Short mmCIF file of C-alpha atoms and ligand atoms in Angstrom, two decimals:
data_model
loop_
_atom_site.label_atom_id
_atom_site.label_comp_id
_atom_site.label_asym_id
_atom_site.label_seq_id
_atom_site.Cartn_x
_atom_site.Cartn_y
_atom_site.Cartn_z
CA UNK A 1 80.80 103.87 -223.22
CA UNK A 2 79.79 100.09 -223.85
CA UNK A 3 82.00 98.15 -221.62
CA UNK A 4 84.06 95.32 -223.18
CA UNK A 5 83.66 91.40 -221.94
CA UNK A 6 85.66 88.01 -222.66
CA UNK A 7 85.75 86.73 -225.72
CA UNK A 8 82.96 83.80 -225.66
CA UNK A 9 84.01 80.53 -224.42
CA UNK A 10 87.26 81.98 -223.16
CA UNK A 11 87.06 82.67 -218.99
CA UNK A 12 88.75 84.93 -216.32
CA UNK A 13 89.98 82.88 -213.09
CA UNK A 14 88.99 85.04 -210.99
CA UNK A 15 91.98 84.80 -207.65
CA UNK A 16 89.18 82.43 -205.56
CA UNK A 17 89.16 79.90 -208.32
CA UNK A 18 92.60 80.65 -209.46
CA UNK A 19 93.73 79.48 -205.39
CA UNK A 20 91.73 75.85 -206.66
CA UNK A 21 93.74 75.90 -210.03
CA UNK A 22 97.44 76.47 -208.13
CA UNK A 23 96.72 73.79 -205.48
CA UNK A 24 95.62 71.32 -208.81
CA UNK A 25 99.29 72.68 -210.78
CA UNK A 26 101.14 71.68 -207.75
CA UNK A 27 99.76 68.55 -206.83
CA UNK A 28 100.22 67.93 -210.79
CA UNK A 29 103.65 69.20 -211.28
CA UNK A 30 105.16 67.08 -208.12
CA UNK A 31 103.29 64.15 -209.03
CA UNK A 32 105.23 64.61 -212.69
CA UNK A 33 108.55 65.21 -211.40
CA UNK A 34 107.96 61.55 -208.90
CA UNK A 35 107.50 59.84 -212.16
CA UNK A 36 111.06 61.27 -213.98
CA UNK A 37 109.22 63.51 -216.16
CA UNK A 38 110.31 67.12 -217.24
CA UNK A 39 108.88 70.06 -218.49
CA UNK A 40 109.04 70.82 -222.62
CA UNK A 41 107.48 74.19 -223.39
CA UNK A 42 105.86 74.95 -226.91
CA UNK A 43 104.96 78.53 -228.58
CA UNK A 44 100.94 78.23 -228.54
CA UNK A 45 100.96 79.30 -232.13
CA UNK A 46 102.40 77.27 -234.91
CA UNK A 47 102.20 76.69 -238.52
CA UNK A 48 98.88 75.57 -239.53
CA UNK A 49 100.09 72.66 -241.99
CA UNK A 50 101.70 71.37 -238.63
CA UNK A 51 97.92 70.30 -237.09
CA UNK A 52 96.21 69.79 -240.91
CA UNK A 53 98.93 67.01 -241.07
CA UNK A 54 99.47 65.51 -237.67
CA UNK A 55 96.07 65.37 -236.26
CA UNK A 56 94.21 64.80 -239.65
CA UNK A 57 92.50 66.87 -242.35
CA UNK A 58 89.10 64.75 -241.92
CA UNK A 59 88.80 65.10 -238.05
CA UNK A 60 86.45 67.66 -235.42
CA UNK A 61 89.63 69.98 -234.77
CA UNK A 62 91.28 70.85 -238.35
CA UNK A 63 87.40 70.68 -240.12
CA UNK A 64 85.95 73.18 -237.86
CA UNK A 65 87.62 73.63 -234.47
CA UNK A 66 90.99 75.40 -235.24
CA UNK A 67 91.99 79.41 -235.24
CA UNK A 68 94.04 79.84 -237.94
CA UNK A 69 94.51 82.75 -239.84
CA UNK A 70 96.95 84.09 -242.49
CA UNK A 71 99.81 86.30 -241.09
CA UNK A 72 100.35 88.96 -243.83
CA UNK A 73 103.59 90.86 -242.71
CA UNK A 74 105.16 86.98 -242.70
CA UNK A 75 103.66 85.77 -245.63
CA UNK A 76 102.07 82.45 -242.97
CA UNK A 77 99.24 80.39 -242.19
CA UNK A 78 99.09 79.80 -238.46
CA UNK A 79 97.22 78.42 -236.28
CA UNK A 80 96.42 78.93 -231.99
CA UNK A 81 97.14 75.41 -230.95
CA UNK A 82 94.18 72.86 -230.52
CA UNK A 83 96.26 70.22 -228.74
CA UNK A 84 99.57 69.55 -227.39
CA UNK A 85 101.37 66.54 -229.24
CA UNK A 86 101.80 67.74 -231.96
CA UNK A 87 104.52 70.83 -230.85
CA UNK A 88 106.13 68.59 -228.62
CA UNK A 89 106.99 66.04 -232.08
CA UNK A 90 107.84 68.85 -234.26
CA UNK A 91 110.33 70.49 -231.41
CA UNK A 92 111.61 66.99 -230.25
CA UNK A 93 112.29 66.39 -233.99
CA UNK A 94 113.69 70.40 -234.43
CA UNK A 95 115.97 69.69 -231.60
CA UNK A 96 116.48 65.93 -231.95
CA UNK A 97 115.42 65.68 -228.42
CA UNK A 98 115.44 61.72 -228.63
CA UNK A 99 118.74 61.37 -230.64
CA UNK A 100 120.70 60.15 -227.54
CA UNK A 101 117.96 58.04 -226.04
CA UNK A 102 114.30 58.34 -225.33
CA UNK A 103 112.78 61.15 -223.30
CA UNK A 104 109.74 61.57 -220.61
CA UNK A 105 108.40 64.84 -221.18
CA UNK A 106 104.92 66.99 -220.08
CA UNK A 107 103.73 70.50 -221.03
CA UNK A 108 100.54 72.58 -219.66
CA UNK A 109 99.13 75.49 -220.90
CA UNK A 110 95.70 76.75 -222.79
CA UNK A 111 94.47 75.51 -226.07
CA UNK A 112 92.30 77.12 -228.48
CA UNK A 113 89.37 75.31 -230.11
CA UNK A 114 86.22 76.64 -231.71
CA UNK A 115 83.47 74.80 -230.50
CA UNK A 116 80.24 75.43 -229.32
CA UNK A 117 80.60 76.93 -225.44
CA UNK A 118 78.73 74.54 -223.37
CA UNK A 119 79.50 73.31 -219.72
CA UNK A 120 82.83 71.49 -219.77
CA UNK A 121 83.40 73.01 -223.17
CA UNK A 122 85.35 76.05 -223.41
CA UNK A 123 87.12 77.98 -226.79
CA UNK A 124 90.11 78.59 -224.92
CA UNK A 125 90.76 75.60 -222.16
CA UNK A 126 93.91 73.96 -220.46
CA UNK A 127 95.92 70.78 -220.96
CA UNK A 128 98.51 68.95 -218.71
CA UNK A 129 99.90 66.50 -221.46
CA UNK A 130 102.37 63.67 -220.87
CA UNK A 131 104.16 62.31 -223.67
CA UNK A 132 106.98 59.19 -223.12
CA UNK A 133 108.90 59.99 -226.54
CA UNK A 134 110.75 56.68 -228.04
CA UNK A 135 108.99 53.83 -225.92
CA UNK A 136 107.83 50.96 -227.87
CA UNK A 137 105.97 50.34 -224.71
CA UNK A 138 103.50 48.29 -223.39
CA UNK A 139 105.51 49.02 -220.33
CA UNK A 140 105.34 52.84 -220.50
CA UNK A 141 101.30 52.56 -221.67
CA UNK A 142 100.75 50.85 -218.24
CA UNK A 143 103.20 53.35 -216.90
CA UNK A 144 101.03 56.04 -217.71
CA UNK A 145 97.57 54.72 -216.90
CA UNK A 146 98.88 53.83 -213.38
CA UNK A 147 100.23 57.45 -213.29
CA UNK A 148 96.74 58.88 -213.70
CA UNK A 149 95.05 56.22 -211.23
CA UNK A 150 97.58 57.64 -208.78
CA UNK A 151 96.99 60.90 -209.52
CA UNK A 152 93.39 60.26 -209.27
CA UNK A 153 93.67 59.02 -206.36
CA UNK A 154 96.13 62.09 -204.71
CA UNK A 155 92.80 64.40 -205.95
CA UNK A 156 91.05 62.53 -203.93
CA UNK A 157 88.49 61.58 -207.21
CA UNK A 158 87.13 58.28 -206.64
CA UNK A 159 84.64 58.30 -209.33
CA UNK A 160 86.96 58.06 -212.69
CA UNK A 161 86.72 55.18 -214.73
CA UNK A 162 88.92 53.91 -217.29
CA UNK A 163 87.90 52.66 -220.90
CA UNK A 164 90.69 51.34 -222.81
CA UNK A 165 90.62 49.91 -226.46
CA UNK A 166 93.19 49.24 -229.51
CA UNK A 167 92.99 50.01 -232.62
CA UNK A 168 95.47 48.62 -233.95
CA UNK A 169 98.23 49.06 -237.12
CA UNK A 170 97.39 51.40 -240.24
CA UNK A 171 97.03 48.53 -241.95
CA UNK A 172 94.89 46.61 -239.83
CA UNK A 173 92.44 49.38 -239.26
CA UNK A 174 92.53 50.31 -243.19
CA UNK A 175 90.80 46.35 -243.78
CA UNK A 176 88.63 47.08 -240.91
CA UNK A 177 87.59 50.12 -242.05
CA UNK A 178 86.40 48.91 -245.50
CA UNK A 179 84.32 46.02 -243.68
CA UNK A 180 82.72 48.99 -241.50
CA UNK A 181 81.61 51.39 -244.42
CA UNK A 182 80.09 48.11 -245.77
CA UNK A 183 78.05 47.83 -242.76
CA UNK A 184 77.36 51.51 -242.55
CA UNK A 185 76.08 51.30 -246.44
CA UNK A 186 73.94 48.37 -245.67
CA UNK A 187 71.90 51.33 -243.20
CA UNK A 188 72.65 54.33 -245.29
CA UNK A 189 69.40 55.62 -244.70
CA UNK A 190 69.46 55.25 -240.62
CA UNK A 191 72.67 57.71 -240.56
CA UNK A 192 72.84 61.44 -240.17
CA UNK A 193 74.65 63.30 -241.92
CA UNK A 194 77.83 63.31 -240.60
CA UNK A 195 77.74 59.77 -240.92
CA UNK A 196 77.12 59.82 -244.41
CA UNK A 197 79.51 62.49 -244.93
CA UNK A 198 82.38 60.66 -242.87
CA UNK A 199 81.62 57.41 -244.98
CA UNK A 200 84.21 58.97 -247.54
CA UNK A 201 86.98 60.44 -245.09
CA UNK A 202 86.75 59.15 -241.63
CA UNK A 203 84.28 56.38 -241.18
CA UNK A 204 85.86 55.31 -237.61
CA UNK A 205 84.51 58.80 -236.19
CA UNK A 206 81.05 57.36 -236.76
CA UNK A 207 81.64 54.50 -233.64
CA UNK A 208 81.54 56.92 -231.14
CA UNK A 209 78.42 58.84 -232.79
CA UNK A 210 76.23 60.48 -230.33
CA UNK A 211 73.41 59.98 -232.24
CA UNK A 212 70.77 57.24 -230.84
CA UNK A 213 69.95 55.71 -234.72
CA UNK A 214 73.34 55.51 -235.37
CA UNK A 215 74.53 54.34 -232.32
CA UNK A 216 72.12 51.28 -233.04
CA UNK A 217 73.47 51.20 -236.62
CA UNK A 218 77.30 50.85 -235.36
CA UNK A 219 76.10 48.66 -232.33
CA UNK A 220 75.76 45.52 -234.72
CA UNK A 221 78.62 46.83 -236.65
CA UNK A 222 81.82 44.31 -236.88
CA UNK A 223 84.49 44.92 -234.02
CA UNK A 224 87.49 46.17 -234.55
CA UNK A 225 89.07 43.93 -232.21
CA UNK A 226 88.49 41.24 -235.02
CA UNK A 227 90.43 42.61 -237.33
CA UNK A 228 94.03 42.71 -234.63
CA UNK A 229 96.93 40.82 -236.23
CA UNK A 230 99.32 39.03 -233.62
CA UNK A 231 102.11 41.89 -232.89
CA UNK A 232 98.57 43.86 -232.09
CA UNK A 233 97.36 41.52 -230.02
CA UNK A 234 100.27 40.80 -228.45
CA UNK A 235 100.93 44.32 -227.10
CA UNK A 236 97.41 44.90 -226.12
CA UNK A 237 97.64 41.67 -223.91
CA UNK A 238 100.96 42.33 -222.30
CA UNK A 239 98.91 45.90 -222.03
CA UNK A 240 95.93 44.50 -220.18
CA UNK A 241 98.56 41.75 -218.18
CA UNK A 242 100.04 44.83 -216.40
CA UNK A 243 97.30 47.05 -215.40
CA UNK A 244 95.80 43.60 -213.71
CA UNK A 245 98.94 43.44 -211.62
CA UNK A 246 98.58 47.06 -211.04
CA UNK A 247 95.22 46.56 -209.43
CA UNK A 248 93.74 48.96 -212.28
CA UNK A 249 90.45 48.14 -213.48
CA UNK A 250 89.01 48.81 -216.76
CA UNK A 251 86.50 48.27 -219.21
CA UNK A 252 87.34 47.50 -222.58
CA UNK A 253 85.45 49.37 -225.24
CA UNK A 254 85.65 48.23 -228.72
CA UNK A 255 84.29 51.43 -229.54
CA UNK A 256 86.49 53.82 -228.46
CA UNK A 257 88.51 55.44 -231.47
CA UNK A 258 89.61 58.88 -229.93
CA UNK A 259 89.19 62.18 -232.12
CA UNK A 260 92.43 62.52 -233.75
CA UNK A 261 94.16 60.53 -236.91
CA UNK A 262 97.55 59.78 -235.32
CA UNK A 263 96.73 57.35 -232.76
CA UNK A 264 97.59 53.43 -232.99
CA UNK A 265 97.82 50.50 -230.86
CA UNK A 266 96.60 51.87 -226.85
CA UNK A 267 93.84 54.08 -226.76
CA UNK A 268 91.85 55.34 -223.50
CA UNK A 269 90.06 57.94 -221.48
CA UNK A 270 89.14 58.35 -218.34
CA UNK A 271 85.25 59.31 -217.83
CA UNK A 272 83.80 61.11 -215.06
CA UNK A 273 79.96 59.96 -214.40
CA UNK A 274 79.23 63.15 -212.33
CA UNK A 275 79.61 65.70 -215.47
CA UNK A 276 77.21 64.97 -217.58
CA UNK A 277 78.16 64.62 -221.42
CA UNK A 278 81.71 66.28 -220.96
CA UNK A 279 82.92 63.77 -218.87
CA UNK A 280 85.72 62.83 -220.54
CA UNK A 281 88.90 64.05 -218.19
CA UNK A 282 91.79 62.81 -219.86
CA UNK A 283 92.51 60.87 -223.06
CA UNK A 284 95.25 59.03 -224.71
CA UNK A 285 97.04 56.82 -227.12
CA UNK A 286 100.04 55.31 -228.62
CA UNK A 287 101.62 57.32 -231.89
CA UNK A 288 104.26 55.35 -233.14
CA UNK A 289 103.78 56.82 -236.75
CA UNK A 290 103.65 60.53 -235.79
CA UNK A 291 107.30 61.46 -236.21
CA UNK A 292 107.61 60.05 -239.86
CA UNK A 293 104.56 61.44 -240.33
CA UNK A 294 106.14 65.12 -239.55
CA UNK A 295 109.23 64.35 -241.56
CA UNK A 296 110.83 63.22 -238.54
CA UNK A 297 112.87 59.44 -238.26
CA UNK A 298 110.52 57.00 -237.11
CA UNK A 299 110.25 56.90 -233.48
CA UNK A 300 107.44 54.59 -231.34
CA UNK A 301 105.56 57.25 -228.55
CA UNK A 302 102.92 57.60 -225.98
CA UNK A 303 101.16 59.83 -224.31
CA UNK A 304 97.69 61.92 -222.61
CA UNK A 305 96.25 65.27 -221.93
CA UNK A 306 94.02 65.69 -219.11
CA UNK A 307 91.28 68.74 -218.90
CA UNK A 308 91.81 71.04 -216.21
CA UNK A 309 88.77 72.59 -215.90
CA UNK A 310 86.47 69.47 -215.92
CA UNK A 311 89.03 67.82 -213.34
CA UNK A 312 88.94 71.40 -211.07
CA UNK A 313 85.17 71.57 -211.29
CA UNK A 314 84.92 68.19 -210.14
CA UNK A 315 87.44 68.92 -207.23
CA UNK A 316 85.37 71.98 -206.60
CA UNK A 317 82.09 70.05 -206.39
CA UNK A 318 83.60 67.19 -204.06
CA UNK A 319 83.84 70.37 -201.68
CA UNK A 320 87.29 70.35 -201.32
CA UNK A 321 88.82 73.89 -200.87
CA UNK A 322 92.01 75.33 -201.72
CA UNK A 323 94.82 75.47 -198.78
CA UNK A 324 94.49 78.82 -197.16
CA UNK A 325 97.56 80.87 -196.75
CA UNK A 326 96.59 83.99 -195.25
CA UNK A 327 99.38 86.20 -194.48
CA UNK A 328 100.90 86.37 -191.65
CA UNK A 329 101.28 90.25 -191.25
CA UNK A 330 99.36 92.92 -192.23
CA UNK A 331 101.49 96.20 -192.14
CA UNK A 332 99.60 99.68 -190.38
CA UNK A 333 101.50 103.00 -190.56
CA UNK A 334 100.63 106.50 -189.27
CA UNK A 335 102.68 109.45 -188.92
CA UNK A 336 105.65 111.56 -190.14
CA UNK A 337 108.24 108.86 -190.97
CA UNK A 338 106.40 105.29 -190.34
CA UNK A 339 105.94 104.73 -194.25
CA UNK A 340 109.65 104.19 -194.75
CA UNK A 341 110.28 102.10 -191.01
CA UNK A 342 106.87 99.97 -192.53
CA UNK A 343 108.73 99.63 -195.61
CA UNK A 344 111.81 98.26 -194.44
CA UNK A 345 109.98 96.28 -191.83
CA UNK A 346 108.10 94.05 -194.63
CA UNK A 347 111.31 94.01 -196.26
CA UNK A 348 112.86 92.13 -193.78
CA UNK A 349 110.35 90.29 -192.50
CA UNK A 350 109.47 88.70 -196.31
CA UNK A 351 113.08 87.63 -196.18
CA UNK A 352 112.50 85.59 -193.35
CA UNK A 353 110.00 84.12 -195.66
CA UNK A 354 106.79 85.21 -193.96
CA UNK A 355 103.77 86.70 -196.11
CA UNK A 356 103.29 89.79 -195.00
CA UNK A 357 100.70 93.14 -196.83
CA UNK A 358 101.82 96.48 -196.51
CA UNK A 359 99.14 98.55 -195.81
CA UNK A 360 98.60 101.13 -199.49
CA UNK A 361 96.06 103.67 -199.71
CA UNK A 362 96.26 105.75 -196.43
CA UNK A 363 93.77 106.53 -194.19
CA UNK A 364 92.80 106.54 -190.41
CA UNK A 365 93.93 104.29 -187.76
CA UNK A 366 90.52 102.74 -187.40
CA UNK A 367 90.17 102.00 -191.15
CA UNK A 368 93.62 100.38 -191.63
CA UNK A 369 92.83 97.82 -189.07
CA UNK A 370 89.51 97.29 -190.70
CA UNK A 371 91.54 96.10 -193.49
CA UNK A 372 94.09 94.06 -191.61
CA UNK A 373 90.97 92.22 -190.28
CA UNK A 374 89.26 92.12 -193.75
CA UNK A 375 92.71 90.32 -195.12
CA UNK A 376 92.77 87.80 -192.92
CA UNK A 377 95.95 88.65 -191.71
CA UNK A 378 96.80 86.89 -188.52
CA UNK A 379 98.78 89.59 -186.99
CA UNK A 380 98.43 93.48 -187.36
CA UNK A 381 101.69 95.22 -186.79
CA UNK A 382 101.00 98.51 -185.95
CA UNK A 383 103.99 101.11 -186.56
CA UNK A 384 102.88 104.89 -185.25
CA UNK A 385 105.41 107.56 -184.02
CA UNK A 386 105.91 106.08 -180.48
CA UNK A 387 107.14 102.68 -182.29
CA UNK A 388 108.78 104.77 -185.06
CA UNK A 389 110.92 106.64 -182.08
CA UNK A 390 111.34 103.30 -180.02
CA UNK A 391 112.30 101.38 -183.25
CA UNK A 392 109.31 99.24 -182.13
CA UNK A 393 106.30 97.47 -183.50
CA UNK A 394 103.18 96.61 -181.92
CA UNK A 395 101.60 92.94 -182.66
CA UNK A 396 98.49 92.60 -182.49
CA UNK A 397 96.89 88.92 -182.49
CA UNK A 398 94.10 89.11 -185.28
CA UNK A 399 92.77 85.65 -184.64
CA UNK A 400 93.39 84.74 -181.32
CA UNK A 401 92.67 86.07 -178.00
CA UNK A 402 96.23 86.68 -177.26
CA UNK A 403 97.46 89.94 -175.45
CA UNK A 404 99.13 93.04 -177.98
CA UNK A 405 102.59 92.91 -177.80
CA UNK A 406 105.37 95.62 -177.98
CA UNK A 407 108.68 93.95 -179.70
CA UNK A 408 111.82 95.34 -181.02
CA UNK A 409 111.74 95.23 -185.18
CA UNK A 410 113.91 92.45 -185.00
CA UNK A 411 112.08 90.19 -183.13
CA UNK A 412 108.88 90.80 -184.69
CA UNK A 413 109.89 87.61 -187.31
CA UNK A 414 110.52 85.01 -184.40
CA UNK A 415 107.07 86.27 -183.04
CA UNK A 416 105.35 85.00 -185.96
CA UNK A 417 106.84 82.51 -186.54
CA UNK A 418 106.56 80.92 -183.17
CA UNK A 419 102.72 81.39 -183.44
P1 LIG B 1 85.70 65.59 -226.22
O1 LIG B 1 85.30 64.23 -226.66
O2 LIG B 1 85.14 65.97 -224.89
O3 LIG B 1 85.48 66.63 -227.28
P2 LIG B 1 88.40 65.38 -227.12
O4 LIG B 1 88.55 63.98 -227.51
O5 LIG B 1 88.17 66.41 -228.16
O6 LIG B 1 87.29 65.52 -225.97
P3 LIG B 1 91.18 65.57 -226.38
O7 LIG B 1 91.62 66.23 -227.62
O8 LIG B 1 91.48 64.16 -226.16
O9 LIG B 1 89.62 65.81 -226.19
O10 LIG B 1 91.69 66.42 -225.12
C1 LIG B 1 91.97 65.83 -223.86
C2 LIG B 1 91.10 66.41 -222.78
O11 LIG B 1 91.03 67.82 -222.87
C3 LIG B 1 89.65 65.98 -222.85
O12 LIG B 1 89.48 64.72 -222.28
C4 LIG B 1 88.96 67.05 -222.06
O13 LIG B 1 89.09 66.81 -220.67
C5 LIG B 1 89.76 68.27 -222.41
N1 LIG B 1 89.08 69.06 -223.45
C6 LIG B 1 89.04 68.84 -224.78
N2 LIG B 1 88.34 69.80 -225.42
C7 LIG B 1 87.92 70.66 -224.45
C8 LIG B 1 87.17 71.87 -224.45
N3 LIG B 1 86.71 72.41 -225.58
N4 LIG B 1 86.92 72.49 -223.26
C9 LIG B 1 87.38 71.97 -222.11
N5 LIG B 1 88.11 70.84 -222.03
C10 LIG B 1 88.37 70.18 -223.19
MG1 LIG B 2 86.48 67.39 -228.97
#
């Protein structure tokens, strides 16, 4: 029979990796919980109008990215989510999460979008997001980009670099766009055809065009900058005032307008040089009209998503490897009655919080200890019918030179501890 594989674009960690991935969660989740934020969790399907109207009809993810189908027992178009923001709005509006004050919240999990598979660029791929819900800011923009230097620096990733940019009001970006499709026009025939198809629906897509000819083209375009009315300015300053004292550096980059429609004001990412053309690792923005824009009551917010498997392969190819936690025991039995005394042995000795592998499978002597060694135990505790009768175990050092010892059950715990 033809065996089955992974969908495309969608991977298995296998436990290796996945040791990489838990050391990344938990240096991630107890760097979140020192900066007073907590966890919101989000179904990963929702209803498809929710993305088509938060993140924008003409943009890469609800044009061609999202995997949305019609559920016919419900009568509903849904969609696996492409992003995290927008859940977290619609359940802190469903729930009125910011009715008594504003709220610091993050979620992780996969999201789903269909792109091309490509190094870096995965169908199904995983977020930690961080969203400060009812902050005006600047102070909780700075907050976050110094949260990400410091997590940066925990990682132990030197090489991250931080492009920041604002784009503004609605308003202010609406003028500036109709000055940039005038430009654009003026070298219709030097754009491709997204370009000239984005002229009409999202012309600010085009500044970040990978294309050489248009990059040229949008080079001597106006800068958005330009077009920043005072309140604008003013929080972009205050902005830039307190990364300074921060000690963050940064490179402003009049270009940068991020993928999605709901962003104003802050915008950044942080690039990795040593991934090639993936290497964005985390990207962000202000979206202080995303609530109203979900039927919700106008409420300023912040916030990022970082890429877990772009940061993990770059923690993989600094050479750092995961913490090892071999266990401590590994549990041999033979004879009439040693299965059950084995049993209760791990038992207890897991309560004294030790890891410990009970030997499964059966077999010989000889090929049970083969597999304590192959585990990387650092102990084999051998129960056979002697120990059984004694209530006994023997301890054998795995890893060390140390002599076998003969204990009483009960001290076995103390013994491996102590080592
Ligand atoms: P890109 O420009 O690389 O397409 P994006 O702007 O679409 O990124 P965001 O929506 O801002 O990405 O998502 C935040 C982060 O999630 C990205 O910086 C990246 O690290 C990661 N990411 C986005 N799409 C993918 C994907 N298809 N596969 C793996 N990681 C991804
Ligand atoms: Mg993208």
């Amino acid at each position: 029979m033809q065996t089955l594989q992974a969908v495309r674009g969608m991977n298995d960690v296998l436990p290796d990796e996945a040791e990489l991935w838990l050391d990344f969660e938990a240096t991630v989740q107890d760097w979140l919980a020192r900066y007073g934020y907590r966890n919101l969790r989000t179904p990963l399907v929702e209803h498809t109008a929710l993305f088509r109207r938060a993140i924008g009809e003409a943009t890469d993810i609800v044009e061609k990215e999202m995997y949305s189908w019609r559920d016919e027992l419900n009568d509903e178009d849904l969609t696996l989510r492409p992003e995290g923001t927008a859940s977290c709005v619609r359940a802190a509006i469903e729930h009125s999460l910011v009715y008594d004050g504003p709220k610091r919240v993050w979620y992780a999990g996969p999201m789903y979008r269909h792109e091309r598979p490509q190094k870096g660029r995965y169908r199904q791929f995983h977020q930690y997001g961080v969203e400060a819900l009812g902050y005006p800011g600047p102070d909780v923009d700075a907050e976050h980009i110094v949260m990400c230097a410091a997590l940066w620096r925990e990682l132990g990733l030197a090489n991250l670099r931080l492009e920041l940019n604002s784009i503004g009001s609605p308003e202010e970006r609406a003028r500036y766009r109709a000055e940039l499709v005038k430009h654009l026009e003026k070298h219709h025939d030097r754009l491709d055809a997204d370009a000239k198809r984005r002229l009409q629906t999202n012309p600010l897509r085009t500044l970040d065009s990978k294309n050489p000819m248009v990059q040229e083209v949008v080079a001597s375009a106006p800068s958005l900058l330009l077009y920043l009315g005072e309140a604008s300015l003013a929080h972009f300053d205050a902005l830039k005032r307190l990364l300074a004292a921060a000690g963050i550096e940064y490179r402003i980059n009049p270009k940068l307008v991020r993928g999605l429609d709901y962003y104003n004001l802050t915008v950044f990412e942080w690039i990795s040089p040593d991934l090639g053309a993936q290497g964005t690792v985390c990207g962000g923005g202000r979206y202080d009209g995303l609530f109203a824009q979900l039927g919700g009551k106008p409420t300023p917010a912040t916030g990022f998503a970082m890429g877990n498997e772009r940061l993990i392969a770059l923690l993989r190819d600094s050479g750092r490897k995961p913490s090892s936690r071999p266990p401590h025991g590994y549990v041999i039995h033979q004879g009439e009655g040693t299965l059950e005394f084995a049993l209760k042995l791990a038992e207890e000795l897991r309560a004294q919080n030790l890891r410990i592998v009970l030997h499964a499978g059966g077999g010989g002597m000889k090929s049970q200890m083969k597999k304590a060694d192959g585990s990387g135990a650092l102990y084999a505790l051998i129960v056979g019918e002697d120990e059984l009768k004694a209530g006994e175990v023997s301890v054998k050092p795995l890893r060390s030179g140390g002599p076998q010892l003969r204990l009483a059950h009960d001290a076995v715990a103390n013994a491996l501890k102590g080592s």
